[in-house]
Tab-separated table of C-alpha atoms and ligand atoms in Angstrom:
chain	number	residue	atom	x	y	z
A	1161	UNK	CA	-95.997	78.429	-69.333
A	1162	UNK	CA	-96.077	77.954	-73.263
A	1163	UNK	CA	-98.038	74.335	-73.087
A	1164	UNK	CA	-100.841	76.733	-71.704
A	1165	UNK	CA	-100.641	78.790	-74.807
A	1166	UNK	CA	-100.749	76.499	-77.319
A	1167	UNK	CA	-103.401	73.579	-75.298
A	1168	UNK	CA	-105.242	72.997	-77.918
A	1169	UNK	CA	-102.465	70.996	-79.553
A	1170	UNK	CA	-101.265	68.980	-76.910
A	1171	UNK	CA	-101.864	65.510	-76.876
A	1172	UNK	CA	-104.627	64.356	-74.232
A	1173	UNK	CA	-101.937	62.749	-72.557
A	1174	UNK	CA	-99.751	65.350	-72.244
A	1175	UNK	CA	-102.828	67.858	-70.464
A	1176	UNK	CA	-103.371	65.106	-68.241
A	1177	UNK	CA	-99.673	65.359	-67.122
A	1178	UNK	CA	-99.903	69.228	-66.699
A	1179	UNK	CA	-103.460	69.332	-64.904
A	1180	UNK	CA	-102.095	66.766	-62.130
A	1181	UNK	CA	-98.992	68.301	-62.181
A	1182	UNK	CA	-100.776	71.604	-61.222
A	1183	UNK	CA	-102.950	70.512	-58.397
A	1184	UNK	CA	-103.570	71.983	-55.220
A	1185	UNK	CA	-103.343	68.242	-52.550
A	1186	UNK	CA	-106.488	65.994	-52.525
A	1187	UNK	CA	-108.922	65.982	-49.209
A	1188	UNK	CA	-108.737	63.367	-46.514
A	1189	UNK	CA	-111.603	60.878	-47.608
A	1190	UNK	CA	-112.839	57.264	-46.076
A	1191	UNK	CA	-114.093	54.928	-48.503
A	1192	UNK	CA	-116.370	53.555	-45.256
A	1193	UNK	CA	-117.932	57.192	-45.375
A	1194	UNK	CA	-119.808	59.327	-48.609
A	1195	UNK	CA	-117.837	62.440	-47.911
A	1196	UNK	CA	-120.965	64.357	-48.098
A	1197	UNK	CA	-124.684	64.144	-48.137
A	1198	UNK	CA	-127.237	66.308	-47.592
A	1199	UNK	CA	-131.494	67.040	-48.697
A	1200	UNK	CA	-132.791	69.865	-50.757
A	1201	UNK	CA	-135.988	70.333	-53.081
A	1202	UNK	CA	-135.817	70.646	-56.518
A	1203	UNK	CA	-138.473	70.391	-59.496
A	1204	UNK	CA	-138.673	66.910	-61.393
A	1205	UNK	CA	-139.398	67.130	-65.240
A	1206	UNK	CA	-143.165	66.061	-64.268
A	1207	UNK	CA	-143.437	69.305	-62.333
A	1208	UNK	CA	-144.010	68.168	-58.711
A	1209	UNK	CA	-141.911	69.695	-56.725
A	1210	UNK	CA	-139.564	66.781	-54.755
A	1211	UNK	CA	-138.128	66.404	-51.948
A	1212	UNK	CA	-134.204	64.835	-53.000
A	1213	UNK	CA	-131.691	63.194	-51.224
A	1214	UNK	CA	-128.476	64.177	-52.327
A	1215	UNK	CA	-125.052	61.493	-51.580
A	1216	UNK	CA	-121.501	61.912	-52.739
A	1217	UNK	CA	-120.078	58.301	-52.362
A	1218	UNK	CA	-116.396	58.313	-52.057
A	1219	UNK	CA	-114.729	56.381	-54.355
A	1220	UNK	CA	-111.773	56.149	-57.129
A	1221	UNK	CA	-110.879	58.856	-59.609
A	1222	UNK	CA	-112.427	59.314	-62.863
A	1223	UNK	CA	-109.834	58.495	-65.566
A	1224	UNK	CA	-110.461	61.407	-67.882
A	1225	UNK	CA	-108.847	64.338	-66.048
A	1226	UNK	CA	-111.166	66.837	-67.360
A	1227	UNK	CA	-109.866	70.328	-67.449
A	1228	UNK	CA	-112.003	71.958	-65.436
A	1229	UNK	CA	-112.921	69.064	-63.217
A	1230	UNK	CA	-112.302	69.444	-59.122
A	1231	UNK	CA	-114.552	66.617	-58.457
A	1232	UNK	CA	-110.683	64.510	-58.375
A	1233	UNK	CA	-110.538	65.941	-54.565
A	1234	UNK	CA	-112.898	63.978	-53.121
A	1235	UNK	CA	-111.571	60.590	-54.303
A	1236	UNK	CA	-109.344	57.518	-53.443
A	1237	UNK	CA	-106.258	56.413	-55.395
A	1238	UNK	CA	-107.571	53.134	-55.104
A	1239	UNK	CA	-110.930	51.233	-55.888
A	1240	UNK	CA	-113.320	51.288	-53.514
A	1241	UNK	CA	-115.109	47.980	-53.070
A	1242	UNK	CA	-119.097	47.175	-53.056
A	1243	UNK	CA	-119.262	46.322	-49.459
A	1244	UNK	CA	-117.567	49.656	-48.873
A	1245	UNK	CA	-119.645	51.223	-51.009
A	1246	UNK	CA	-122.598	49.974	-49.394
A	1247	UNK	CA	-121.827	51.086	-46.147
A	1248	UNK	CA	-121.610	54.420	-47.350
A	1249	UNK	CA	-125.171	54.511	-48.810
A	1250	UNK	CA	-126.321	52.993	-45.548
A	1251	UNK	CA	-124.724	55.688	-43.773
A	1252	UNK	CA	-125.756	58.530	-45.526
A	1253	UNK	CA	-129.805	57.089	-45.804
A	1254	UNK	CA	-129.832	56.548	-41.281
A	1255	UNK	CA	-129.044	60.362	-41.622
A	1256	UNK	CA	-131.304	61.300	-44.431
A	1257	UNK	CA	-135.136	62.283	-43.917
A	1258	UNK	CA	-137.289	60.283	-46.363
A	1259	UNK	CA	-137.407	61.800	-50.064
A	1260	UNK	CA	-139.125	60.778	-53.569
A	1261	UNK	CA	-135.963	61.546	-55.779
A	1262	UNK	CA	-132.350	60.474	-54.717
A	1263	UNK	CA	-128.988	61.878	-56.616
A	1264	UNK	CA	-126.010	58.794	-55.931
A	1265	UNK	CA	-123.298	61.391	-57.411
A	1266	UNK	CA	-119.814	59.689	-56.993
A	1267	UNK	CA	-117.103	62.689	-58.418
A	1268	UNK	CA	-117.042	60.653	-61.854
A	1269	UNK	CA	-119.067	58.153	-63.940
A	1270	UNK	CA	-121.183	55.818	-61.636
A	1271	UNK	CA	-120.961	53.116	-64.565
A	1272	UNK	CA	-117.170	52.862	-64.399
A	1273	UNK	CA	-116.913	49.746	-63.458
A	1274	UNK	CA	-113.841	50.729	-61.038
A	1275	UNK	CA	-115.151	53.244	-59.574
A	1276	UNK	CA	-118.998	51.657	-58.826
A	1277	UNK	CA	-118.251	47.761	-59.401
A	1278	UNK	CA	-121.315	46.199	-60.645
A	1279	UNK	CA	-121.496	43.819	-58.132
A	1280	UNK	CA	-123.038	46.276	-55.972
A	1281	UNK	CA	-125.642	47.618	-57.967
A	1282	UNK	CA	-128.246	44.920	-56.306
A	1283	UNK	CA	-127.281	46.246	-52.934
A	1284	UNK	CA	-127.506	50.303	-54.074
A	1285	UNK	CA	-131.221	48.950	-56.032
A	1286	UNK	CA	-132.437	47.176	-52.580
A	1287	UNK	CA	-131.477	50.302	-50.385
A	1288	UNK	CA	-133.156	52.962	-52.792
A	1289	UNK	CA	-136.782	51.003	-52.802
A	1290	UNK	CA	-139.225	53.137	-52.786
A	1291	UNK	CA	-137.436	56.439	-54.594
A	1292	UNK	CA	-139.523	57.427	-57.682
A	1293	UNK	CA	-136.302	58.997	-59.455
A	1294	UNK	CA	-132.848	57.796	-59.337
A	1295	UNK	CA	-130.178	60.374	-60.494
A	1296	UNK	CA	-126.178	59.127	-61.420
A	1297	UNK	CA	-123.801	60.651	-63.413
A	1298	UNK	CA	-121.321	59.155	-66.257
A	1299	UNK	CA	-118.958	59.944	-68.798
A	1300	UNK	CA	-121.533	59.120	-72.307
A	1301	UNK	CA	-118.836	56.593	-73.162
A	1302	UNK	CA	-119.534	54.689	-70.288
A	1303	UNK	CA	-123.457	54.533	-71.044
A	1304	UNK	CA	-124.661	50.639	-72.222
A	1305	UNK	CA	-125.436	47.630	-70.988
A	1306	UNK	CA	-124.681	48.536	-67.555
A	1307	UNK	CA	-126.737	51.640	-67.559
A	1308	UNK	CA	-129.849	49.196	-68.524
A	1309	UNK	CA	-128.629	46.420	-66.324
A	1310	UNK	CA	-129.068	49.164	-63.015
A	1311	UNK	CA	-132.272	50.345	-64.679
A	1312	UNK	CA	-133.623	47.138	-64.275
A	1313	UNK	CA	-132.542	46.176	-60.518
A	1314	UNK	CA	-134.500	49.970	-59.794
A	1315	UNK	CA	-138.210	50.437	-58.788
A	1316	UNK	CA	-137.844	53.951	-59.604
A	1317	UNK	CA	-136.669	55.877	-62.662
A	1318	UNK	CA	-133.278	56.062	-63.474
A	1319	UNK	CA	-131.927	59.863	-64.861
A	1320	UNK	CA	-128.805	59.911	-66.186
A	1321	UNK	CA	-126.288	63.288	-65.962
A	1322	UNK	CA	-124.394	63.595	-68.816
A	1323	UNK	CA	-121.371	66.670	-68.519
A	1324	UNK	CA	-121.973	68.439	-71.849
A	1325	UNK	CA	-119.946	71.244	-71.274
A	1326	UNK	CA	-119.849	72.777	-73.799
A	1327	UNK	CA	-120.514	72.052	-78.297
A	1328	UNK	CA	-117.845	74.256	-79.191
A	1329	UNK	CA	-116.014	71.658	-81.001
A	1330	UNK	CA	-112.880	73.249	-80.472
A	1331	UNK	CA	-113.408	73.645	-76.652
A	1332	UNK	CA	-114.754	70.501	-76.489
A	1333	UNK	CA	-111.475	69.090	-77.096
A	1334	UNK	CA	-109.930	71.340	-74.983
A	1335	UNK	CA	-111.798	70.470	-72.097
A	1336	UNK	CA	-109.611	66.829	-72.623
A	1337	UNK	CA	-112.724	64.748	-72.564
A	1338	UNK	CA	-112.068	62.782	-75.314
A	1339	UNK	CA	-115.810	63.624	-76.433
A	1340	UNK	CA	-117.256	64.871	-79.738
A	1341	UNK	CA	-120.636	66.525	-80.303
A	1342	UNK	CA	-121.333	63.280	-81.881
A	1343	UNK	CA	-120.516	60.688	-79.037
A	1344	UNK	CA	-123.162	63.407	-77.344
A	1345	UNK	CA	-125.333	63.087	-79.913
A	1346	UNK	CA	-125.391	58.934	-79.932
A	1347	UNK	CA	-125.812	58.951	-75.884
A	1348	UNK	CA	-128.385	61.268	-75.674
A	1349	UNK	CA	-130.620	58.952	-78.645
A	1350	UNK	CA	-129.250	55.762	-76.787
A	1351	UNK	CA	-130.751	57.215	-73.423
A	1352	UNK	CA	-134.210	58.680	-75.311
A	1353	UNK	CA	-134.216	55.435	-77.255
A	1354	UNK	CA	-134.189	53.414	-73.738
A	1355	UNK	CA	-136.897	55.637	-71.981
A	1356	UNK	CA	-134.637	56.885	-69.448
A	1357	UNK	CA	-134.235	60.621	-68.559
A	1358	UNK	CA	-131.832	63.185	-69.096
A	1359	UNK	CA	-129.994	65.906	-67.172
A	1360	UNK	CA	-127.116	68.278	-68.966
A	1361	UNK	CA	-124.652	69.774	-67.001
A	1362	UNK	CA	-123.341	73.169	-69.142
A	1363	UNK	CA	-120.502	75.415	-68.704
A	1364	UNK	CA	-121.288	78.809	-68.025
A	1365	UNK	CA	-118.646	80.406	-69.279
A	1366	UNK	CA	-116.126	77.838	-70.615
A	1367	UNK	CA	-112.403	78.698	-70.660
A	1368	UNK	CA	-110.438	78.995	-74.490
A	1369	UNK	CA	-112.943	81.405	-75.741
A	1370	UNK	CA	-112.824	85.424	-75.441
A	1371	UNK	CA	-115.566	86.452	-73.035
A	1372	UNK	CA	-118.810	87.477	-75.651
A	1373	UNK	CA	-118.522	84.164	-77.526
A	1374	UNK	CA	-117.747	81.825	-74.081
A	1375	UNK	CA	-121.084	83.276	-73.596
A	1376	UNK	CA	-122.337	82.895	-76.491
A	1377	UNK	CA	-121.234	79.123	-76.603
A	1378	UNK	CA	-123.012	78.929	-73.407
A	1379	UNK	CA	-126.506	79.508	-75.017
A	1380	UNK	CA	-125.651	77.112	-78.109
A	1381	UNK	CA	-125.093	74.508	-75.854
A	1382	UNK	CA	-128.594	75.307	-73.641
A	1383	UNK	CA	-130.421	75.325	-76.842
A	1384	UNK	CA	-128.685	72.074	-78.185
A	1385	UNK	CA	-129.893	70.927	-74.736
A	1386	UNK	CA	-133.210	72.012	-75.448
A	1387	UNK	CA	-133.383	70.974	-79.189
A	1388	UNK	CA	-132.389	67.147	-78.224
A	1389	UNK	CA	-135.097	67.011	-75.450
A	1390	UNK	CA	-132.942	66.717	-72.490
A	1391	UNK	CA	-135.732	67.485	-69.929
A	1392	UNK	CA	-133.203	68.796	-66.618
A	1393	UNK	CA	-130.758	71.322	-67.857
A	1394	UNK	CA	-127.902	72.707	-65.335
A	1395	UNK	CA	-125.966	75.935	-65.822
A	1396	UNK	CA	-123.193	75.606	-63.544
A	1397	UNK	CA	-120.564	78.822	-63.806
A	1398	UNK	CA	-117.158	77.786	-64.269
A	1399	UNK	CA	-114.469	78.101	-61.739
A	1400	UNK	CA	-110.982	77.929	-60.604
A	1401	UNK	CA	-109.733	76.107	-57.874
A	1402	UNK	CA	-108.347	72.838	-59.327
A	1403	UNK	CA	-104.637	74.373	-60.823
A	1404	UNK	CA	-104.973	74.393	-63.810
A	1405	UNK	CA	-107.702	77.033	-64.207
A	1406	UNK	CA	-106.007	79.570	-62.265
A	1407	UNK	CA	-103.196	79.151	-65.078
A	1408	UNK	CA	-105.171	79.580	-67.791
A	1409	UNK	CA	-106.698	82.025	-66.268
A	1410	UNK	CA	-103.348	84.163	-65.504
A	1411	UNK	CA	-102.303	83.646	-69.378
A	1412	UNK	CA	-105.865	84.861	-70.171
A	1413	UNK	CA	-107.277	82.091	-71.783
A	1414	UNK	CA	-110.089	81.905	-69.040
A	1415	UNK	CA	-111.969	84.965	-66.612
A	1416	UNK	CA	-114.233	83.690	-64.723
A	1417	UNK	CA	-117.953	84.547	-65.197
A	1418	UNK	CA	-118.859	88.443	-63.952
A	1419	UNK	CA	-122.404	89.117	-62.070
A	1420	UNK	CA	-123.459	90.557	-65.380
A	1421	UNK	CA	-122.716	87.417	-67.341
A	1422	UNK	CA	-124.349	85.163	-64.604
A	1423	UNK	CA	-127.780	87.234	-64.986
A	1424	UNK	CA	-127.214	86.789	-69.441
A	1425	UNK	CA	-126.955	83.332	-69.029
A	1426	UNK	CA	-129.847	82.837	-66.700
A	1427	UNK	CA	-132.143	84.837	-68.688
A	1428	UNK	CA	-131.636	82.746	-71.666
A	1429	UNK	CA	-131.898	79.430	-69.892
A	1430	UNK	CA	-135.129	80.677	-68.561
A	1431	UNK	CA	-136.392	81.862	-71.856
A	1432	UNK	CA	-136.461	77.950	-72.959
A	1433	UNK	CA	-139.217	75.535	-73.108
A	1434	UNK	CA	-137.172	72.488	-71.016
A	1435	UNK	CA	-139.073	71.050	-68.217
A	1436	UNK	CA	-136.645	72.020	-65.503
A	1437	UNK	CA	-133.771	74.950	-65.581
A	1438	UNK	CA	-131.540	74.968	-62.937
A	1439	UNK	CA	-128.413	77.440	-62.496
A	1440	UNK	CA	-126.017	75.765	-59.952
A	1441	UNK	CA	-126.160	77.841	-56.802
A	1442	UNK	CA	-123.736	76.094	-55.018
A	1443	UNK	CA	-120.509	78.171	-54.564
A	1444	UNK	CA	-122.157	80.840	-56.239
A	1445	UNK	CA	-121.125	83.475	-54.196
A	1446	UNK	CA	-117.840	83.342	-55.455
A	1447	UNK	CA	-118.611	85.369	-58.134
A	1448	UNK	CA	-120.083	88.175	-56.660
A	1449	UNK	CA	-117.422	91.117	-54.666
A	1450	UNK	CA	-120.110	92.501	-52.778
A	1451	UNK	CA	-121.348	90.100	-49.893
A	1452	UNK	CA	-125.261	91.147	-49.906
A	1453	UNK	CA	-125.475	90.510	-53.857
A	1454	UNK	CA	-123.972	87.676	-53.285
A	1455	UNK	CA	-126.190	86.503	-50.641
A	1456	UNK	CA	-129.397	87.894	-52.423
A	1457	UNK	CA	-129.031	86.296	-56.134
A	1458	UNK	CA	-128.111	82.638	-54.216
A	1459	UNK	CA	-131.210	83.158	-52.649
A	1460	UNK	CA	-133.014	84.593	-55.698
A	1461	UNK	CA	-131.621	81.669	-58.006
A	1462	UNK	CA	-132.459	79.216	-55.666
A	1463	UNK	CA	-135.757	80.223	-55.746
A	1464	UNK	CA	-136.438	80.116	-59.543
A	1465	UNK	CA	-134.949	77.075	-59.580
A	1466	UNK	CA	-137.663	75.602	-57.455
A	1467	UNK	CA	-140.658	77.726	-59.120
A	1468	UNK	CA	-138.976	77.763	-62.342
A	1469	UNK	CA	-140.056	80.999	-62.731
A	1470	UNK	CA	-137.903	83.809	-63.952
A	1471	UNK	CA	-137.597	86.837	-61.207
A	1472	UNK	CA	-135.904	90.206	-62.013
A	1473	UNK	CA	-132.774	90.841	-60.423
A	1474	UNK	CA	-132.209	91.984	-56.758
A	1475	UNK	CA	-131.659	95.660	-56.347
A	1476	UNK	CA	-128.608	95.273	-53.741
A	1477	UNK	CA	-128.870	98.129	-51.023
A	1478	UNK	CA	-125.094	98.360	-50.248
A	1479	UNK	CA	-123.824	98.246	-53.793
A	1480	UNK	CA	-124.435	99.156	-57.645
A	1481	UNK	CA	-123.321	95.502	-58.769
A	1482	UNK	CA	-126.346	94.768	-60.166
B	2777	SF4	S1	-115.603	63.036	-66.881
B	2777	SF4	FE1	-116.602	64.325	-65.306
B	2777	SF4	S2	-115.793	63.604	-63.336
B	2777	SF4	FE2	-114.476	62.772	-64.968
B	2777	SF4	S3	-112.776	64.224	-65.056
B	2777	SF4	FE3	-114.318	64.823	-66.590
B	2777	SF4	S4	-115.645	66.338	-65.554
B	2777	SF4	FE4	-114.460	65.255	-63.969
B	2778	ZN	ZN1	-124.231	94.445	-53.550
């Protein structure tokens, strides 16, 4: 497929058309239902160690079509309304054992105004009384009045993930965004500037570079992280799955990250001074061909994550892997 080869000049339009064209079909979802939830522990940038609630509301699909995005799977065609919305929270919260931090993750910006209307953010502030630490996600163009609006409504502090990806300029672009290092730049001072925290979510291993400098890319972007005092950062490997990255990856223009480049990237993340390092572990097994190392370094990253403490890596009895 020659748009593949030459992506890079392709209007953001035209990606769009040849990422949706591309995709495997969406999952059944009910916009009366988050179409997931579940509790975990993880380290806040004050050290403690908390207890978080975790919810993926189901509602409309981002409208930026990012390259590498699957989050598009779990989402409605159409909006989902506040009521609706609130249901969902309710639901998932009767299920959900009490916790001091709470991540309201919604497969796109929660200040997109179609996908989390406003007019429920009262309802989402009254139900989450009582969390310290309130996580969302957006697209930095959708970060404003809105963001500060929520902020208000909260009792607890609101942290704001930001997709980063990746400062590669170049790859940036790629990743059809529509995001410079500078837009990053501006919403990282606007959040710092309104005393709200940070989390960056980075691409280990982003696709459109050869293999050394996707990896090297990957620890520019950690120490940008670090350098602009983003206090959570996230390495989360890239992957296929969504269409279009198995087709860049067949034209070579992707590979997905090895064992070896897993453990690279790790080190350096846990070299830095941020407050909290996290590697993604979720799905992290994907990456590993023998099915004890896979199991083992899940279970070893999940651990540093919560000590945030660098271990040396597992010694797997039933392979030479690692
Ligand atoms: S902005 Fe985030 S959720 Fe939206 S398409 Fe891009 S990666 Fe996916
Ligand atoms: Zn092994």
């Amino acid at each position: 497929m020659i748009e593949l080869t030459r992506w890079e000049t392709l209007t953001p339009r035209a990606r769009t058309r040849l990422i949706r064209k591309l995709r495997p079909p969406r999952a059944t979802v009910d916009p009366e239902r988050p179409y997931a939830f579940h509790h975990e522990q993880e380290r806040a940038p004050d050290g403690r160690l908390e207890h978080v609630n975790v919810v993926f509301l189901t509602n409309r699909e981002c409208p930026w079509t990012c390259t590498m995005c699957d989050l598009w799977r779990h989402t409605t065609t159409t909006p989902v309304t506040a009521d609706q919305l609130l249901r969902q929270l309710d639901y998932a919260l009767e299920h959900l054992p009490e916790a001091e931090a709470i991540k309201l993750y919604n497969s796109g910006s929660f200040f997109d105004r179609l996908a989390i209307p406003p007019d429920a953010y009262r309802g989402i502030a009254e139900r989450l009384r009582g969390y310290r630490r309130i996580i969302v996600e957006s697209h930095p163009a959708l970060i404003g009045p809105r963001t500060l609006q929520f902020q208000e409504l909260l009792e607890g502090q609101l942290e704001v993930a930001l997709g980063v990806e990746c400062i590669h300029p170049g790859v940036l672009n790629a990743l059809n965004k529509r995001l410079t290092v500078a837009d990053l730049e501006q919403a990282v001072a606007w959040l710092h500037a309104h005393h709200l925290l940070i989390r960056a979510f980075i691409l280990l291993k982003p696709p459109f570079l050869p293999a050394a400098e996707a990896l090297a890319w990957t620890c520019h972007t950690v120490r940008w992280a670090v350098t602009h005092e983003i206090q959570t950062i996230v390495l989360i490997p890239t992957r296929t799955g969504n269409g279009i990255m198995e087709r860049l990856e067949q034209v070579g223009r992707f590979t997905s990250p090895t064992p070896a480049e897993i453990e690279a990237a790790a080190a350096f993340l846990f070299a830095q001074p941020a407050s909290v390092r996290l590697l993604d572990t979720w799905d992290l097994t994907r990456f590993y061909t023998c099915p004890d190392c896979a199991r083992r370094q899940q279970a070893r990253f999940a651990r540093m994550n919560q000590t945030q403490t660098w271990e040396a890596p597992v010694h797997c009895p039933s392979c030479s892997q690692l």
